[in-house]
Structures are given as structure tokens and as C-alpha cells.
Tab-separated table of C-alpha atoms in Angstrom:
chain	number	residue	atom	x	y	z
A	257	MET	CA	98.442	-14.567	6.309
A	258	LEU	CA	96.574	-12.224	4.015
A	259	ALA	CA	94.418	-13.975	1.383
A	260	THR	CA	95.546	-12.680	-2.027
A	261	SER	CA	92.505	-13.799	-4.146
A	262	TYR	CA	88.997	-14.444	-3.267
A	263	ARG	CA	85.506	-13.409	-4.615
A	264	ILE	CA	82.986	-12.265	-2.083
A	265	THR	CA	79.453	-11.630	-3.249
A	266	ALA	CA	76.998	-9.416	-1.236
A	267	GLU	CA	74.968	-12.527	-0.414
A	268	GLN	CA	77.880	-14.104	1.210
A	269	CYS	CA	78.702	-11.449	3.546
A	270	ASP	CA	77.476	-11.313	7.230
A	271	GLN	CA	74.866	-8.758	7.860
A	272	MET	CA	76.608	-7.178	10.858
A	273	MET	CA	80.000	-6.961	9.146
A	274	SER	CA	78.421	-5.608	6.034
A	275	THR	CA	76.456	-2.893	8.145
A	276	ASN	CA	79.183	-1.926	10.583
A	277	TYR	CA	82.252	-2.321	8.448
A	278	ILE	CA	82.226	-3.335	4.675
A	279	GLY	CA	79.348	-0.955	3.792
A	280	PRO	CA	81.086	2.217	5.388
A	281	PHE	CA	84.478	1.165	3.837
A	282	CYS	CA	82.963	0.772	0.285
A	283	LEU	CA	80.987	4.215	0.500
A	284	THR	CA	84.143	5.992	1.614
A	285	LYS	CA	86.181	4.449	-1.196
A	286	LEU	CA	83.504	5.653	-3.601
A	287	LEU	CA	83.341	9.137	-2.115
A	288	LEU	CA	87.203	9.713	-1.434
A	289	PRO	CA	88.090	11.121	-4.788
A	290	LEU	CA	85.229	13.926	-4.442
A	291	LEU	CA	86.421	14.650	-0.947
A	292	GLU	CA	89.980	14.995	-1.866
A	293	GLN	CA	89.022	17.269	-4.726
A	294	SER	CA	86.865	19.508	-2.462
A	295	PRO	CA	87.859	23.176	-2.298
A	296	ILE	CA	87.167	23.182	1.373
A	297	PRO	CA	88.279	20.762	4.136
A	298	SER	CA	86.195	17.517	4.337
A	299	ARG	CA	85.969	14.867	6.940
A	300	VAL	CA	85.134	11.217	7.443
A	301	VAL	CA	83.702	10.280	10.849
A	302	ASN	CA	83.427	6.532	11.735
A	303	VAL	CA	81.254	5.318	14.586
A	304	ALA	CA	83.443	3.039	16.781
A	305	SER	CA	82.846	1.245	20.075
A	306	PHE	CA	84.848	0.569	23.166
A	307	THR	CA	83.984	-3.134	22.885
A	308	HIS	CA	86.892	-3.431	20.250
A	309	TRP	CA	89.097	-3.726	23.379
A	310	ASN	CA	87.587	-7.373	23.642
A	311	VAL	CA	89.411	-8.503	20.480
A	312	SER	CA	92.740	-9.733	21.535
A	313	SER	CA	93.904	-11.073	17.873
A	314	MET	CA	92.849	-10.827	14.401
A	315	GLU	CA	93.812	-12.580	11.309
A	316	VAL	CA	92.857	-10.814	7.936
A	317	THR	CA	91.354	-13.220	5.483
A	318	GLY	CA	88.427	-12.976	3.093
A	319	GLU	CA	86.208	-15.109	5.343
A	320	THR	CA	86.817	-13.032	8.514
A	321	ILE	CA	86.270	-9.691	6.807
A	322	SER	CA	83.063	-10.819	5.096
A	323	GLY	CA	81.904	-12.553	8.287
A	324	GLN	CA	81.582	-16.007	6.661
A	325	TYR	CA	83.724	-17.390	9.335
A	326	PHE	CA	81.278	-16.446	12.087
A	327	SER	CA	78.372	-17.764	10.141
A	328	LYS	CA	79.985	-21.339	10.097
A	329	LEU	CA	79.887	-21.460	13.850
A	330	SER	CA	77.274	-23.764	15.562
A	331	SER	CA	76.074	-20.795	17.518
A	332	TYR	CA	76.283	-17.205	15.931
A	333	PRO	CA	78.453	-15.090	18.268
A	334	PHE	CA	76.535	-11.791	18.115
A	335	ALA	CA	78.934	-10.013	20.708
A	336	GLN	CA	82.075	-11.367	18.997
A	337	VAL	CA	81.061	-10.202	15.494
A	338	TYR	CA	80.046	-6.770	16.835
A	339	GLU	CA	83.390	-6.394	18.493
A	340	TYR	CA	85.417	-7.595	15.580
A	341	SER	CA	83.520	-5.266	13.250
A	342	LYS	CA	84.194	-2.313	15.279
A	343	LEU	CA	88.029	-3.166	15.585
A	344	CYS	CA	87.790	-3.219	11.728
A	345	VAL	CA	86.321	0.275	11.761
A	346	LEU	CA	89.119	1.616	13.889
A	347	LEU	CA	91.991	0.065	11.873
A	348	PHE	CA	90.124	1.534	8.711
A	349	THR	CA	89.990	4.893	10.322
A	350	TYR	CA	93.743	5.032	11.134
A	351	GLU	CA	94.889	3.684	7.760
A	352	LEU	CA	92.668	6.186	5.896
A	353	HIS	CA	94.270	8.910	7.965
A	354	ARG	CA	97.639	7.823	7.093
A	355	GLN	CA	96.933	7.469	3.423
A	356	VAL	CA	95.231	10.902	2.871
A	357	GLY	CA	98.313	12.615	3.974
A	358	LEU	CA	96.662	15.251	5.874
A	359	VAL	CA	99.616	17.463	6.679
A	360	GLU	CA	100.761	17.669	2.952
A	361	LYS	CA	97.331	18.790	1.476
A	362	SER	CA	96.171	22.354	1.267
A	363	HIS	CA	92.455	21.148	0.983
A	364	SER	CA	92.576	18.074	3.200
A	365	VAL	CA	90.491	15.190	4.223
A	366	SER	CA	90.547	14.521	8.025
A	367	VAL	CA	89.335	11.280	9.425
A	368	ILE	CA	87.985	10.735	12.989
A	369	ALA	CA	86.596	7.702	14.977
A	370	ALA	CA	83.680	8.702	17.471
A	371	ASP	CA	82.594	6.374	20.256
A	372	PRO	CA	79.339	7.174	21.967
A	373	GLY	CA	79.933	5.000	24.852
A	374	VAL	CA	77.145	2.817	26.460
A	375	VAL	CA	73.878	4.066	24.933
A	376	LYS	CA	70.426	2.733	25.510
A	377	THR	CA	69.342	1.584	22.051
A	378	ASN	CA	67.875	-1.597	20.439
A	379	ILE	CA	71.266	-3.044	19.856
A	380	MET	CA	70.622	-6.090	21.963
A	381	ARG	CA	67.226	-7.004	20.411
A	382	GLU	CA	68.664	-10.165	19.018
A	383	ILE	CA	69.196	-11.567	22.505
A	384	PRO	CA	66.436	-12.711	24.935
A	385	SER	CA	64.595	-9.746	26.438
A	386	TYR	CA	65.398	-10.658	30.083
A	387	LEU	CA	69.118	-10.502	29.258
A	388	SER	CA	69.014	-7.286	27.588
A	389	TRP	CA	66.952	-5.897	30.476
A	390	LEU	CA	69.377	-7.091	32.887
A	391	ALA	CA	72.332	-5.602	31.127
A	392	PHE	CA	70.851	-2.284	30.795
A	393	TYR	CA	69.713	-2.335	34.416
A	394	VAL	CA	73.348	-3.243	35.656
A	395	LEU	CA	74.731	-0.415	33.386
A	396	LYS	CA	72.259	2.072	34.761
A	397	LEU	CA	73.199	1.160	38.394
A	398	LEU	CA	76.835	1.608	37.458
A	399	GLY	CA	76.120	5.093	36.012
A	400	LEU	CA	77.343	4.065	32.601
A	401	LEU	CA	74.167	3.950	30.688
A	402	GLN	CA	73.372	7.005	28.562
A	403	SER	CA	70.419	8.359	26.674
A	404	PRO	CA	70.784	8.742	22.889
A	405	GLU	CA	70.716	12.474	23.325
A	406	VAL	CA	73.718	12.349	25.502
A	407	GLY	CA	75.506	9.553	23.629
A	408	ILE	CA	75.518	11.653	20.331
A	409	GLY	CA	77.982	14.047	21.944
A	410	SER	CA	81.267	12.203	20.666
A	411	ILE	CA	79.973	12.228	17.156
A	412	VAL	CA	79.186	15.977	17.419
A	413	ASP	CA	82.521	16.559	18.753
A	414	ALA	CA	84.088	14.731	15.860
A	415	VAL	CA	82.049	16.808	13.296
A	416	HIS	CA	82.928	20.217	14.966
A	417	ALA	CA	86.522	19.561	15.725
A	418	PRO	CA	89.067	21.866	14.044
A	419	PRO	CA	89.733	20.910	10.410
A	420	LYS	CA	93.436	19.670	11.051
A	421	THR	CA	92.126	17.280	13.767
A	422	SER	CA	92.557	13.907	12.202
A	423	GLY	CA	93.252	10.234	13.316
A	424	VAL	CA	91.946	10.570	16.827
A	425	TYR	CA	89.307	8.598	18.832
A	426	PHE	CA	86.623	10.656	20.470
A	427	PHE	CA	84.908	9.051	23.293
A	428	GLY	CA	81.806	9.890	25.369
A	429	GLY	CA	81.382	13.580	24.638
A	430	ASN	CA	82.678	16.741	26.144
A	431	GLY	CA	85.664	16.786	23.671
A	432	ARG	CA	87.302	13.795	25.364
A	433	THR	CA	89.790	11.661	23.297
A	434	LEU	CA	91.260	8.320	24.264
A	435	ARG	CA	93.922	6.008	22.852
A	436	SER	CA	92.313	2.920	21.511
A	437	SER	CA	93.492	-0.600	21.947
A	438	ARG	CA	96.999	-1.616	21.067
A	439	LEU	CA	95.632	-4.121	18.382
A	440	SER	CA	93.718	-1.238	16.759
A	441	CYS	CA	96.989	0.940	16.387
A	442	ASN	CA	98.828	-1.888	14.600
A	443	SER	CA	99.682	-0.301	11.386
A	444	LYS	CA	100.712	-3.583	9.508
A	445	LEU	CA	97.465	-5.103	10.384
A	446	ALA	CA	95.618	-1.989	9.333
A	447	LYS	CA	97.279	-2.029	5.925
A	448	ASP	CA	96.557	-5.617	5.384
A	449	LEU	CA	92.939	-4.914	6.280
A	450	TRP	CA	92.731	-2.048	3.897
A	451	ASP	CA	94.156	-4.200	1.041
A	452	ALA	CA	91.867	-7.051	1.601
A	453	SER	CA	88.811	-4.795	1.947
A	454	SER	CA	89.853	-2.871	-1.255
A	455	GLN	CA	89.831	-6.259	-3.002
A	456	ILE	CA	86.209	-6.857	-1.744
A	457	PHE	CA	85.356	-3.349	-3.032
A	458	LEU	CA	86.886	-3.966	-6.342
A	459	GLU	CA	84.981	-7.238	-6.733
A	460	ARG	CA	81.745	-5.695	-5.858
A	461	GLN	CA	82.410	-2.997	-8.462
A	462	LEU	CA	82.999	-5.391	-11.150
A	463	ALA	CA	79.945	-7.550	-10.114
A	464	SER	CA	77.775	-4.515	-10.330
A	465	GLN	CA	79.045	-3.518	-13.714
A	466	ASP	CA	78.355	-7.169	-14.823
A	467	THR	CA	74.540	-6.727	-13.929
A	468	THR	CA	74.255	-3.464	-15.862
């Protein structure tokens, strides 16, 4: 069930959820009026992750969106929060695509999700070094591990796609697109997430006005 009323402060939000989802959502909400008024086509590109496939269910509440739920667990589930945040990114991307009404606008906003695949970065710095080394070693043996220079390919594809390309999921570079998980394509879930996230955005705007 969707929570209809809650106040979430910046201090109460989980750092990973804020960085991966809440921050991009709020920034997009702020910039969207300018993008829609642009005399030339504009684009929102959100960085997704194939790990969103690991999320089998989702309940939209203030605690889950803010990450408070995960912070209450006895052991912080780094991987689970990351996967959840990336599912939120995809749901947000598809809902924004639906809301901007691409086809009906002469000067349109397009929205794309880009997934770099498995890239060797410092993303696993929070876990023991021997585990991260082992994970990268196995991924390299499987031929899945990419350098950042190669991993950027899907994002470049998203940026340079034709103006009317929107609501798609670029993966791994070379112009390849995939269909994301069934859960990420749930339009009702996406709308619930949008409404709840918009409420958090409004609360933050009101909070910032109170401090000025």
C-alpha cells in the first residue's frame, strides 16, 4: 500500500538511495520545466544496472524509498539496497517517459536508461578487499568485466540516439537495447513510486524554503 503522508528529511535518507535514486529524481523534477520549454529536443539519461533483475518484489512506502527500512536491519545489505535503487531508477525512467508525452510534443523530452554492464570501478569498496578481488577475478575469467572506457559505451549510445528514441534500455554499448525485468515494467508500480517520490521532493522543497 502506498503511504499517503510522511515527512522525510535529508538526514533520514539512506546515502545509497539518495545518491542513486532520490537525488536524480529531485534534480530531474527541478529541471523538467526548462527541458519541456527548450526550443530543441532535450534528453534525460539515467544510469541503470542489470542487478535490478535480482529484485523480485517491491512495496512503495516512505521508508523503502528513503532507505530507512534498510538502515534498521541488523546488517546493512549493500547489494540489496543497490539493486533496489537501480530498480527505482528504471521505474522512474519509464514513468517519466510516459508523462512527458513524447509523440505529442513538437519540442520533446526523451528519456533513456543506460546500463554499462559489469565495469571495474570502486563500487565494492565497502566490502572486504579479498571479496571484491575475488569477484572481479571471476568476472574477468567469464569475460564479463569491462574497463570504464568500454563501459561508457551504453551511455554514449543513449546520448547520441535519435531525438525520438525514448523509453528504451541501452545495455553494454554497440547500440544494443534490452527489455528490462518484468517488475521494472509494472506501470502501476512506477506511478506509485512517482507519486511517493514527488511527495518527498515537495517536502524537501518546503524544508529548504523554511531555512531561507
